Coordinates of C-alpha atoms in Angstrom, one line a residue:
X1 CA 0.0 0.0 0.0
X2 CA 1.2 3.3 -1.0
X3 CA 0.4 6.9 -1.8
X4 CA 0.0 8.5 -5.2
X5 CA 0.0 12.0 -6.6
X6 CA -0.1 13.6 -10.0
X7 CA -1.2 16.4 -12.2
X8 CA -1.7 17.1 -15.9
X9 CA -2.4 20.0 -18.1
X10 CA -1.5 23.7 -17.3
X11 CA 0.0 22.9 -13.9
X12 CA 2.3 20.3 -15.4
X13 CA 3.3 22.1 -18.5
X14 CA 5.8 24.6 -17.1
X15 CA 9.4 24.5 -16.0
X16 CA 10.3 20.9 -15.3
X17 CA 12.2 21.5 -12.1
X18 CA 9.1 23.5 -10.8
X19 CA 6.7 20.7 -11.6
X20 CA 9.0 18.0 -9.9
X21 CA 9.1 20.0 -6.9
X22 CA 5.3 20.6 -6.9
X23 CA 4.7 16.7 -7.2
X24 CA 7.5 15.9 -4.5
X25 CA 5.7 18.4 -2.1
X26 CA 2.4 16.8 -2.7
X27 CA 3.8 13.2 -2.1
X28 CA 5.6 14.6 1.0
X29 CA 2.2 15.4 2.5
X30 CA 1.2 11.7 2.3
X31 CA 4.6 10.3 3.3
X32 CA 2.9 8.3 6.1
X33 CA 1.3 6.1 3.4
X34 CA 4.8 5.2 2.0
X35 CA 7.8 5.5 4.3
X36 CA 10.1 3.2 2.2
X37 CA 10.7 5.5 -0.7
X38 CA 9.6 8.2 -3.0
X39 CA 9.7 8.8 -6.7
X40 CA 8.6 11.3 -9.4
X41 CA 8.1 10.9 -13.2
X42 CA 8.2 14.1 -15.0
X43 CA 8.7 13.7 -18.8
X44 CA 10.6 16.4 -20.7
X45 CA 7.8 17.5 -23.0
X46 CA 4.4 16.0 -22.2
X47 CA 2.1 18.0 -19.7
X48 CA 1.8 15.3 -17.1
X49 CA 3.8 14.2 -13.9
X50 CA 3.3 11.5 -11.4
X51 CA 4.5 11.1 -7.8
X52 CA 4.6 8.0 -5.5
X53 CA 5.3 7.2 -1.9
X54 CA 6.3 3.4 -1.3
X55 CA 5.3 1.1 1.3
X56 CA 7.3 -2.0 0.2
X57 CA 5.3 -5.2 0.6
X58 CA 5.7 -7.2 -2.6
X59 CA 9.1 -7.4 -4.2
X60 CA 11.3 -5.2 -1.8
X61 CA 13.9 -4.5 -4.4
X62 CA 14.5 -1.0 -6.0
X63 CA 13.6 -2.6 -9.3
X64 CA 10.0 -2.5 -8.1
X65 CA 10.0 1.2 -7.2
X66 CA 7.4 3.6 -8.6
X67 CA 6.5 5.4 -10.7
X68 CA 7.1 2.4 -13.0
X69 CA 7.8 2.7 -16.8
X70 CA 7.5 0.1 -19.4
X71 CA 10.5 -0.7 -21.5
X72 CA 9.4 1.7 -24.2
X73 CA 9.3 4.6 -21.7
X74 CA 5.9 5.5 -23.1
X75 CA 3.7 3.9 -20.6
X76 CA 3.9 4.5 -16.8
X77 CA 2.0 3.7 -13.6
X78 CA 1.8 4.9 -10.1
X79 CA 0.0 2.6 -8.0
X80 CA -1.6 2.2 -4.2
X81 CA -2.7 -1.1 -3.1
X82 CA -2.1 -4.8 -3.8
X83 CA -3.3 -7.0 -6.6
X84 CA -3.8 -10.4 -4.7
X85 CA -4.1 -12.5 -7.9
X86 CA -1.1 -10.9 -9.7
X87 CA 0.6 -14.3 -10.1
X88 CA -2.4 -15.6 -12.1
X89 CA -2.5 -12.4 -14.2
X90 CA 1.2 -12.6 -14.7
X91 CA 1.0 -16.2 -16.0
X92 CA -1.8 -15.0 -18.4
X93 CA 0.4 -12.2 -19.6
X94 CA 3.6 -14.4 -20.1
X95 CA 1.3 -16.8 -22.1
X96 CA 0.8 -13.7 -24.5
X97 CA 4.5 -13.2 -24.8
X98 CA 5.2 -10.5 -22.1
X99 CA 8.6 -10.8 -20.3
X100 CA 8.9 -9.5 -16.6
X101 CA 11.8 -7.8 -15.0
X102 CA 10.6 -7.9 -11.5
X103 CA 8.4 -10.0 -9.1
X104 CA 6.1 -7.2 -8.3
X105 CA 2.3 -6.8 -8.9
X106 CA 3.0 -3.3 -10.0
X107 CA 4.8 -4.7 -13.2
X108 CA 1.8 -6.9 -13.7
X109 CA -0.5 -4.0 -13.4
X110 CA 1.4 -1.9 -15.9
X111 CA 1.8 -4.7 -18.4
X112 CA -1.9 -5.5 -18.0
X113 CA -2.8 -1.9 -18.8
X114 CA -0.8 -2.2 -22.0
X115 CA -2.3 -5.6 -23.0
X116 CA -6.0 -5.2 -21.7
X117 CA -6.4 -1.4 -21.1
X118 CA -6.7 0.2 -17.7
X119 CA -10.4 -0.8 -17.2
X120 CA -9.6 -4.2 -18.6
X121 CA -7.1 -5.2 -16.1
X122 CA -9.0 -3.8 -13.2
X123 CA -11.8 -6.0 -14.1
X124 CA -9.5 -8.9 -14.0
X125 CA -7.7 -7.9 -10.8
X126 CA -8.7 -9.1 -7.3
X127 CA -7.5 -6.8 -4.6
X128 CA -7.7 -3.3 -3.3
X129 CA -6.1 -0.5 -5.5
X130 CA -6.1 2.8 -6.9
X131 CA -3.9 3.8 -9.7
X132 CA -3.0 6.3 -12.4
X133 CA -1.9 5.1 -15.8
X134 CA -0.5 7.3 -18.5
X135 CA -0.2 6.2 -22.1
X136 CA 1.8 8.8 -23.9
X137 CA 1.5 7.2 -27.3
X138 CA -2.4 7.4 -26.8
X139 CA -2.3 10.8 -25.1
X140 CA -4.3 9.5 -22.2
X141 CA -4.4 9.6 -18.4
X142 CA -6.5 7.0 -16.6
X143 CA -7.6 7.1 -13.0
X144 CA -8.8 3.8 -11.6
X145 CA -10.1 2.7 -8.3
X146 CA -11.0 -0.9 -6.8
X147 CA -14.6 -2.3 -6.8
X148 CA -15.5 -1.4 -3.3
X149 CA -13.4 1.8 -2.9
X150 CA -11.1 0.3 -0.4
X151 CA -8.4 2.6 -1.6
X152 CA -9.0 6.4 -1.9
X153 CA -8.4 8.5 -5.1
X154 CA -9.4 12.1 -5.2
X155 CA -9.1 14.5 -8.2
X156 CA -10.2 17.9 -9.5
X157 CA -9.9 19.9 -12.8
X158 CA -9.7 23.7 -12.6
X159 CA -8.2 26.4 -14.7
X160 CA -6.7 23.8 -17.1
X161 CA -5.0 21.7 -14.3
X162 CA -6.2 18.2 -13.5
X163 CA -4.5 16.9 -10.2
X164 CA -5.1 13.8 -8.2
X165 CA -4.0 12.2 -4.9
X166 CA -4.6 9.3 -2.5
X167 CA -5.5 12.0 0.2
X168 CA -6.9 15.5 0.0
X169 CA -3.9 16.9 2.0
X170 CA -1.7 16.2 -1.0
X171 CA -4.0 18.3 -3.2
X172 CA -4.5 21.5 -1.1
X173 CA -1.3 23.3 -2.4
X174 CA -1.7 22.1 -6.0
X175 CA -2.5 24.8 -8.6
X176 CA -6.1 26.2 -8.7
X177 CA -7.4 23.9 -5.8
X178 CA -11.0 24.5 -5.2
X179 CA -11.2 25.6 -1.6
X180 CA -14.9 26.3 -1.0
X181 CA -16.6 23.7 1.3
X182 CA -19.6 21.9 0.0
X183 CA -22.8 22.6 2.3
X184 CA -24.1 19.2 1.2
X185 CA -21.0 17.5 2.5
X186 CA -21.3 19.4 5.9
X187 CA -24.9 18.1 6.1
X188 CA -23.5 14.6 5.4
X189 CA -21.2 14.8 8.2
X190 CA -23.5 16.2 10.8
X191 CA -26.1 13.4 9.8
X192 CA -24.1 10.4 9.3
X193 CA -20.6 11.3 10.4
X194 CA -19.1 11.0 6.9
X195 CA -19.0 12.5 3.5
X196 CA -20.9 10.7 0.8
X197 CA -18.6 9.2 -2.0
X198 CA -20.9 11.0 -4.4
X199 CA -19.0 14.1 -3.3
X200 CA -16.1 15.4 -1.1
X201 CA -15.9 18.1 1.4
X202 CA -14.8 20.5 -1.3
X203 CA -17.0 21.8 -4.1
X204 CA -15.3 20.9 -7.3
X205 CA -13.2 18.1 -5.8
X206 CA -14.2 14.6 -6.6
X207 CA -13.7 10.9 -5.7
X208 CA -13.1 8.3 -8.5
X209 CA -16.2 6.1 -8.0
X210 CA -15.5 2.7 -6.8
X211 CA -15.3 0.2 -9.7
X212 CA -14.7 2.8 -12.4
X213 CA -11.9 4.2 -14.6
X214 CA -11.9 7.7 -15.7
X215 CA -9.8 8.5 -18.9
X216 CA -8.7 12.0 -19.9
X217 CA -6.9 13.4 -23.0
X218 CA -3.6 14.9 -22.2
X219 CA -3.6 18.5 -23.1
X220 CA -1.8 21.7 -22.2
X221 CA -5.1 22.8 -20.7
X222 CA -7.1 20.0 -19.3
X223 CA -10.9 19.9 -19.3
X224 CA -12.9 17.5 -16.9
X225 CA -15.9 17.6 -19.5
X226 CA -13.5 15.8 -21.9
X227 CA -13.2 12.8 -19.7
X228 CA -14.6 9.4 -20.1
X229 CA -16.0 7.1 -17.4
X230 CA -15.9 3.2 -17.7
X231 CA -17.8 1.3 -15.1
X232 CA -16.0 -2.0 -15.0
X233 CA -17.9 -3.4 -11.9
X234 CA -21.0 -2.3 -10.3
X235 CA -22.1 -3.5 -6.6
X236 CA -25.8 -3.3 -7.4
X237 CA -25.8 -5.0 -10.8
X238 CA -23.5 -7.9 -9.2
X239 CA -25.9 -8.3 -6.3
X240 CA -29.1 -8.5 -8.5
X241 CA -27.3 -10.9 -10.9
X242 CA -26.3 -13.2 -8.0
X243 CA -29.7 -13.0 -6.4
X244 CA -31.2 -14.1 -9.9
X245 CA -29.1 -17.2 -9.7
X246 CA -30.0 -18.4 -6.1
X247 CA -27.8 -20.9 -4.3
X248 CA -29.3 -24.3 -4.8
X249 CA -27.9 -26.0 -1.8
X250 CA -28.9 -26.6 1.9
X251 CA -27.7 -24.3 4.8
X252 CA -24.8 -26.9 5.3
X253 CA -23.8 -26.6 1.6
X254 CA -23.7 -22.9 1.9
X255 CA -21.5 -23.1 5.0
X256 CA -19.1 -25.2 2.9
X257 CA -19.2 -23.0 0.1
X258 CA -18.5 -19.8 2.1
X259 CA -15.7 -21.7 3.8
X260 CA -14.0 -22.5 0.5
X261 CA -14.3 -19.1 -0.9
X262 CA -13.2 -17.4 2.3
X263 CA -10.2 -19.8 2.8
X264 CA -9.1 -19.0 -0.9
X265 CA -9.7 -15.3 -0.4
X266 CA -7.7 -15.2 2.9
X267 CA -4.9 -17.2 1.3
X268 CA -4.4 -14.8 -1.6
X269 CA -4.9 -11.9 0.7
X270 CA -2.0 -13.2 2.9
X271 CA 0.7 -13.1 0.1
X272 CA 3.4 -10.8 1.0
X273 CA 7.1 -10.4 1.4
X274 CA 6.7 -8.8 4.8
X275 CA 5.0 -9.9 8.1
X276 CA 1.2 -10.2 8.1
X277 CA -1.0 -10.3 11.1
X278 CA -4.8 -9.8 11.9
X279 CA -7.1 -7.5 13.9
X280 CA -8.9 -9.6 16.4
X281 CA -11.8 -7.9 18.3
X282 CA -13.3 -11.3 19.1
X283 CA -16.5 -10.7 17.0
X284 CA -17.7 -13.0 14.5
X285 CA -16.0 -11.6 11.4
X286 CA -12.6 -10.9 12.7
X287 CA -12.6 -14.3 14.5
X288 CA -13.5 -16.0 11.4
X289 CA -10.9 -14.2 9.2
X290 CA -8.3 -15.0 11.8
X291 CA -9.5 -18.6 12.1
X292 CA -9.0 -19.1 8.4
X293 CA -5.5 -17.5 8.6
X294 CA -4.4 -19.7 11.4
X295 CA -5.9 -22.8 9.8
X296 CA -3.7 -22.3 6.7
X297 CA -0.6 -20.8 8.3
X298 CA 2.5 -22.8 8.9
X299 CA 3.2 -20.9 12.2
X300 CA 1.2 -19.0 14.7
X301 CA -0.5 -15.8 13.3
X302 CA 0.0 -12.7 15.1
X303 CA -3.2 -11.2 16.2
X304 CA -4.0 -7.9 17.9
X305 CA -6.5 -6.1 20.0
X306 CA -7.1 -3.1 22.3
X307 CA -9.2 -2.6 25.4
X308 CA -9.8 0.0 28.1
X309 CA -8.8 0.2 31.7
X310 CA -12.4 0.4 32.7
X311 CA -13.4 -3.2 33.2
X312 CA -16.9 -2.6 32.2
X313 CA -15.8 -1.7 28.7
X314 CA -12.8 -3.9 28.4
X315 CA -13.1 -6.7 25.8
X316 CA -9.5 -7.8 25.8
X317 CA -10.1 -10.9 27.9
X318 CA -12.8 -12.2 25.5
X319 CA -10.4 -11.6 22.5
X320 CA -7.8 -13.4 24.4
X321 CA -9.9 -16.4 24.9
X322 CA -10.8 -16.6 21.1
X323 CA -7.1 -16.1 20.3
X324 CA -6.0 -18.9 22.6
X325 CA -8.7 -21.2 21.1
X326 CA -7.4 -20.5 17.5
X327 CA -3.7 -20.7 18.6
X328 CA -2.5 -17.3 17.5
X329 CA 0.3 -15.3 19.0
X330 CA -1.8 -12.6 20.5
X331 CA -0.8 -9.0 21.6
X332 CA -3.1 -6.8 23.7
X333 CA -2.8 -3.1 24.6
X334 CA -5.1 -1.9 27.2
X335 CA -5.6 1.8 26.6
X336 CA -5.5 4.5 29.3
X337 CA -7.1 8.0 29.2
X338 CA -3.7 9.5 28.1
X339 CA -3.5 7.2 25.0
X340 CA -6.8 8.4 23.8
X341 CA -6.2 12.0 24.6
X342 CA -3.0 11.9 22.5
X343 CA -4.9 10.7 19.5
X344 CA -8.2 12.8 19.4
X345 CA -6.5 16.2 18.7
X346 CA -4.7 14.6 15.5
X347 CA -7.9 13.3 13.9
X348 CA -8.7 16.4 11.8
X349 CA -5.4 16.1 10.2
X350 CA -5.4 12.2 10.1
X351 CA -8.8 12.3 8.2
X352 CA -8.6 15.2 6.0
X353 CA -12.3 15.4 5.5
X354 CA -14.5 15.6 8.6
X355 CA -15.2 12.1 9.9
X356 CA -17.3 11.2 12.8
X357 CA -17.2 7.5 13.5
X358 CA -15.7 7.7 17.0
X359 CA -14.3 4.0 16.6
X360 CA -11.6 5.8 14.5
X361 CA -9.7 6.3 17.7
X362 CA -9.5 2.7 18.7
X363 CA -8.9 1.7 15.0
X364 CA -5.9 3.9 14.8
X365 CA -4.5 2.6 18.2
X366 CA -4.9 -1.0 17.3
X367 CA -3.2 -0.2 14.0
X368 CA -0.3 1.4 15.8
X369 CA 0.0 -1.8 18.0
X370 CA 0.0 -4.1 15.0
X371 CA 2.5 -1.9 13.1
X372 CA 5.1 -2.5 15.8
X373 CA 4.9 -6.3 14.8
X374 CA 3.8 -6.5 11.1
X375 CA 3.4 -4.4 7.9
X376 CA 0.2 -5.9 6.8
X377 CA -3.0 -6.7 8.8
X378 CA -6.1 -8.4 7.8
X379 CA -9.6 -7.3 9.0
X380 CA -13.1 -8.7 9.2
X381 CA -14.8 -5.7 7.7
X382 CA -17.5 -6.3 5.1
X383 CA -19.2 -9.3 6.9
X384 CA -22.1 -7.2 8.3
X385 CA -22.8 -5.7 4.9
X386 CA -22.7 -9.0 3.0
X387 CA -24.3 -11.3 5.5
X388 CA -26.7 -9.1 7.5
X389 CA -24.9 -8.4 10.6
X390 CA -26.3 -5.0 11.6
X391 CA -29.2 -4.7 13.9
X392 CA -31.1 -2.6 11.3
X393 CA -30.9 -5.6 8.8
X394 CA -33.3 -7.7 11.3
X395 CA -34.9 -4.6 13.1
X396 CA -36.2 -2.5 10.1
X397 CA -38.3 -5.2 8.4
X398 CA -39.9 -6.0 11.8
X399 CA -40.5 -2.3 12.7
X400 CA -41.9 -1.6 9.1
X401 CA -44.2 -4.7 9.2
X402 CA -45.4 -4.1 12.7
X403 CA -45.6 -0.5 13.2
X404 CA -47.0 0.5 9.9
X405 CA -50.3 -1.1 11.2
X406 CA -50.2 1.6 13.9
X407 CA -51.4 5.2 13.2
X408 CA -48.5 7.7 12.9
X409 CA -49.9 10.1 15.4
X410 CA -50.0 7.3 18.0
X411 CA -46.4 6.3 17.2
X412 CA -45.4 9.9 17.7
X413 CA -46.9 10.0 21.0
X414 CA -45.1 6.8 22.1
X415 CA -41.8 8.2 20.7
X416 CA -42.3 11.4 22.8
X417 CA -42.8 9.3 26.0
X418 CA -39.7 7.2 25.3
X419 CA -37.6 10.4 24.6
X420 CA -38.7 11.9 28.0
X421 CA -37.4 8.8 29.8
X422 CA -33.9 9.3 31.2
X423 CA -31.4 7.1 29.4
X424 CA -29.8 6.1 32.7
X425 CA -33.1 4.5 33.8
X426 CA -32.8 1.9 31.0
X427 CA -29.3 1.1 31.8
X428 CA -30.3 0.5 35.4
X429 CA -33.3 -1.6 34.5
X430 CA -32.7 -5.2 35.6
X431 CA -32.5 -7.6 32.6
X432 CA -32.1 -11.1 34.0
X433 CA -30.0 -13.5 31.8
X434 CA -29.0 -10.6 29.3
X435 CA -25.7 -10.3 27.9
X436 CA -23.5 -7.6 29.3
X437 CA -23.7 -4.3 27.2
X438 CA -21.4 -1.3 27.4
X439 CA -22.3 1.3 29.9
X440 CA -24.9 3.5 28.4
X441 CA -25.7 1.2 25.5
X442 CA -29.3 0.3 26.2
X443 CA -30.4 3.9 27.0
X444 CA -28.7 5.0 23.7
X445 CA -30.4 2.3 22.0
X446 CA -33.8 3.2 23.4
X447 CA -33.3 6.8 22.3
X448 CA -32.6 5.5 18.9
X449 CA -35.8 3.4 18.8
X450 CA -37.8 6.4 19.9
X451 CA -36.2 8.5 17.1
X452 CA -37.5 6.0 14.4
X453 CA -41.0 5.1 15.8
X454 CA -42.9 7.6 13.5
X455 CA -41.1 6.9 10.4
X456 CA -43.2 7.5 7.1
X457 CA -41.9 4.8 4.8
X458 CA -39.1 2.4 4.5
X459 CA -36.8 5.0 3.0
X460 CA -37.4 7.4 6.0
X461 CA -36.9 4.5 8.4
X462 CA -33.5 3.7 6.9
X463 CA -32.5 7.3 7.1
X464 CA -33.4 7.6 10.7
X465 CA -31.7 4.4 11.7
X466 CA -28.4 5.4 10.1
X467 CA -28.3 9.2 11.0
X468 CA -27.8 11.0 14.2
X469 CA -31.0 12.0 16.0
X470 CA -32.1 15.7 15.6
X471 CA -29.3 16.3 13.2
X472 CA -31.3 18.6 11.0
X473 CA -32.0 21.0 13.8
X474 CA -28.1 21.4 14.2
X475 CA -27.4 22.8 10.8
X476 CA -27.5 26.4 9.6
X477 CA -27.8 25.0 6.2
X478 CA -30.5 22.5 4.7
X479 CA -30.1 18.9 5.6
X480 CA -29.5 16.2 3.1
X481 CA -31.3 12.9 2.9
X482 CA -30.2 9.3 2.2
X483 CA -30.7 7.9 -1.2
X484 CA -33.8 5.8 -1.7
X485 CA -33.6 2.2 -1.0
X486 CA -34.0 -0.3 -4.0
X487 CA -37.8 -0.6 -4.4
X488 CA -37.4 -3.9 -6.3
X489 CA -35.7 -5.7 -3.5
X490 CA -36.9 -7.2 -0.2
X491 CA -36.3 -4.7 2.7
X492 CA -33.4 -6.5 4.3
X493 CA -31.6 -6.9 0.9
X494 CA -32.3 -3.3 0.1
X495 CA -30.9 -2.1 3.3
X496 CA -27.7 -4.3 2.9
X497 CA -27.2 -3.0 -0.6
X498 CA -27.7 0.6 0.7
X499 CA -25.0 -0.3 3.4
X500 CA -22.6 -1.5 0.8
X501 CA -23.0 1.5 -1.4
X502 CA -23.1 3.9 1.5
X503 CA -22.0 3.0 5.0
X504 CA -19.2 0.5 3.9
X505 CA -17.8 2.9 1.4
X506 CA -18.3 6.1 3.1
X507 CA -17.5 5.1 6.7
X508 CA -16.0 1.7 7.3
X509 CA -13.2 1.6 4.6
X510 CA -12.4 5.3 5.0
X511 CA -12.1 4.8 8.8
X512 CA -9.8 1.8 8.3
X513 CA -7.7 3.2 5.5
X514 CA -6.7 6.5 7.3
X515 CA -6.4 5.0 10.7
X516 CA -4.1 2.4 9.4
X517 CA -2.1 4.3 6.9
X518 CA -1.4 7.1 9.4
X519 CA 0.9 4.2 11.1
X520 CA 2.1 3.0 7.6
X521 CA 0.2 -0.3 8.2
X522 CA -1.4 -1.9 5.0
X523 CA -4.9 -3.5 5.8
X524 CA -6.6 -6.1 3.7
X525 CA -10.3 -7.2 3.6
X526 CA -10.7 -10.8 2.7
X527 CA -14.5 -10.7 2.9
X528 CA -14.6 -8.0 0.2
X529 CA -13.6 -10.4 -2.6
X530 CA -15.7 -10.4 -5.7
X531 CA -16.3 -14.1 -5.5
X532 CA -17.3 -14.0 -1.9
X533 CA -19.5 -11.0 -2.7
X534 CA -21.4 -13.0 -5.3
X535 CA -21.8 -16.0 -3.2
X536 CA -23.2 -14.0 -0.3
X537 CA -25.9 -12.3 -2.4
X538 CA -26.8 -15.6 -4.0
X539 CA -27.8 -17.0 -0.6
X540 CA -31.5 -17.0 0.5
X541 CA -32.2 -14.6 3.1
X542 CA -33.0 -17.2 5.7
X543 CA -29.5 -18.4 5.4
X544 CA -28.4 -15.1 6.8
X545 CA -31.3 -13.8 9.0
X546 CA -33.5 -15.7 11.6
X547 CA -35.6 -13.5 13.7
X548 CA -33.2 -11.0 15.5
X549 CA -30.1 -12.9 14.6
X550 CA -28.1 -12.2 11.6
X551 CA -25.0 -13.8 9.9
X552 CA -26.4 -17.2 10.3
X553 CA -24.1 -18.8 7.8
X554 CA -21.0 -17.1 9.2
X555 CA -21.8 -18.0 12.8
X556 CA -22.2 -21.6 11.7
X557 CA -19.0 -21.7 9.9
X558 CA -17.1 -20.1 12.9
X559 CA -18.7 -22.8 15.2
X560 CA -16.4 -25.2 13.3
X561 CA -13.5 -23.4 14.8
X562 CA -14.9 -22.1 18.2
X563 CA -17.3 -23.0 20.9
X564 CA -20.3 -20.6 20.2
X565 CA -20.2 -19.4 23.8
X566 CA -17.1 -17.4 22.6
X567 CA -18.8 -15.5 20.0
X568 CA -22.6 -15.4 20.6
X569 CA -22.5 -12.2 22.5
X570 CA -23.3 -8.5 21.8
X571 CA -21.5 -6.8 19.0
X572 CA -18.6 -4.6 20.2
X573 CA -15.8 -4.2 17.7
X574 CA -13.2 -1.5 18.7
X575 CA -15.8 0.7 20.2
X576 CA -15.0 3.7 22.4
X577 CA -17.0 4.8 25.4
X578 CA -17.3 8.4 23.9
X579 CA -20.5 9.4 25.9
X580 CA -18.6 9.1 29.2
X581 CA -15.3 10.6 27.9
X582 CA -17.2 13.6 26.6
X583 CA -18.4 14.2 30.1
X584 CA -14.9 13.5 31.5
X585 CA -11.4 13.5 30.0
X586 CA -12.5 15.0 26.8
X587 CA -14.8 17.6 28.2
X588 CA -12.4 20.6 28.0
X589 CA -11.4 19.7 24.3
X590 CA -15.1 19.4 23.4
X591 CA -16.0 22.7 25.3
X592 CA -13.5 24.6 23.3
X593 CA -15.0 23.4 20.0
X594 CA -18.5 23.9 21.0
X595 CA -18.1 27.3 22.6
X596 CA -20.2 30.1 21.3
X597 CA -17.4 32.0 19.6
X598 CA -16.0 28.7 18.0
X599 CA -19.5 27.9 16.5
X600 CA -20.0 31.5 15.4
X601 CA -16.6 31.3 13.6
X602 CA -17.3 28.1 11.8
X603 CA -20.7 29.4 10.6
X604 CA -22.1 26.0 9.5
X605 CA -24.1 25.1 12.6
X606 CA -27.0 26.5 14.7
X607 CA -25.1 27.4 17.8
X608 CA -28.0 27.5 20.0
X609 CA -29.2 24.0 18.9
X610 CA -25.6 22.7 19.4
X611 CA -25.3 24.3 22.9
X612 CA -28.7 22.8 23.9
X613 CA -27.5 19.4 22.8
X614 CA -24.2 19.6 24.6
X615 CA -26.0 20.7 27.9
X616 CA -28.5 18.0 27.7
X617 CA -25.7 15.6 27.2
X618 CA -23.5 16.8 30.1
X619 CA -26.4 16.8 32.5
X620 CA -27.4 13.3 31.4
X621 CA -30.9 14.3 30.2
X622 CA -30.0 12.4 27.0
X623 CA -27.1 10.6 25.4
X624 CA -26.2 12.7 22.3
X625 CA -22.7 11.2 21.8
X626 CA -23.2 10.3 18.3
X627 CA -24.5 13.6 17.0
X628 CA -22.0 15.6 19.3
X629 CA -19.0 13.5 17.9
X630 CA -20.0 14.3 14.3
X631 CA -20.4 18.0 15.2
X632 CA -17.0 17.9 17.1
X633 CA -15.1 16.3 14.1
X634 CA -16.7 19.0 11.8
X635 CA -15.5 21.8 14.1
X636 CA -12.0 20.3 14.6
X637 CA -11.7 20.0 10.8
X638 CA -12.7 23.4 10.2
X639 CA -10.2 24.6 12.8
X640 CA -7.4 22.4 11.3
X641 CA -8.0 23.4 7.7
X642 CA -9.1 27.0 8.3
X643 CA -12.2 26.8 6.1
X644 CA -15.2 28.7 7.5
X645 CA -18.8 29.0 6.3

């Protein structure tokens, strides 16, 4: 995994030393993505330049450095990510007469671009990647991104200059960078804690869509309108096609099929010339990926988890029991308040768009722990979206079916009554036989239930389930809405697909990429393999969901490795007790960002509404941690990057 930068057109057409320095400085801004080397390619005459920061993972020799040119010197690639099936692609290319100079997947990608085209090789590649490919003979620049958007790629075109980079911080000093903040992106952050991949925080700056290749004709004055988009893979189309060819076997057959595909995916995702480990929270997905790794490894897999000093919130003992049962070499870090306080002020720089998923802190710290021992870590992300693991996948259909029979005014009255109930009352309410939940979890959950009771339709229900309550009241600008659900699919499937196209891309994958790459750790996600994806969508819903339980097929598979008592428990992941920390060790930091002068300076929020929310949270009248964290991350980002409303 690496960092890439580049520009074309007016900004790349001047003095070559100046252009080289511009690319070098842009690459330096993302040096954390590639501490093992840097490189620039600035041709003598053509109006284009590429930069690269290297994290050496496959073929550690200098011969695999980037940007990489083909033997003719007329084709070049700069590449971030890994092609897991590069050996198979290399064999196919060798059969066509191509000769290779290195053992790297980069050279396979470059040669594949020459043989099949940029979109063609992307469609054949299995992995996570974002790359730029220049074909000087054809006069073309291609920007390409992997199927799910695991690897980021931003670009803009203004005043004749087209520039691109792995992170926005590498673009802000490029020529003609558009600095206006997009109000719709601000609304995204306040509502859902992240910016939709349909846009970026800046007006006029874009993301290459997942599963797409954007082609531009090289010119001394670039124009975005002259670009071409090729969609080589589409999540919705693939899901519908798989559902149209339903899996024919029993649940046991499905477990065996998932087992085989996951083992294959884990095996290919484990290929590396540097040490590889795994994140292990003890949940179903991370345990399953780690179990598959360990079953196929010749030695103990290195696994990592973090916990908290507060015993009520600490999950390290559980993760340790899973690790012991699997036989991994397990490392734990129990976090203190100082560890968290050291990270929170850095988040606005780490995530160079506002980002409000509070598990970003723990994710960064577990990545920091892993990086002390390995260069690559596998994670269990994607299991919830593909196999119905979120509460909303089971809750939304039941709510829609049952509550739609009750008149909406009656539901509104019930919601108001629930909202008047102090959240601490729910947490103190005795629940014999219930699994232990984090402090404040039930109260927050009941507030969430209250916020959705008077939904209008399935689209409104999904929007409320995925947004912070009362977010619209916090904005000085109009709120945005979630895209409509797929009306041709059953509600559970429609929500799962919306999560793949929204929450997974916009939140989960962004969180893991930035949190891990800030420590120069490469992360890989075996569950987001195209064959696993197709298989998951071909399975009947009752192989995934039964009543309030999701991920049935994954649970059945994991029970082949572990006693179910080790994983049949509430979902935790690397969660952070943000509600209590905002009232305690993070209170001063938050108060500074939410002070009336700070809110007035930013200009994007309704100061009175925010202060009211903050006061209610501090006095425990309600748990507004979700909404407040979104607001705090927006305020911190505005302060870090200096853009006001």
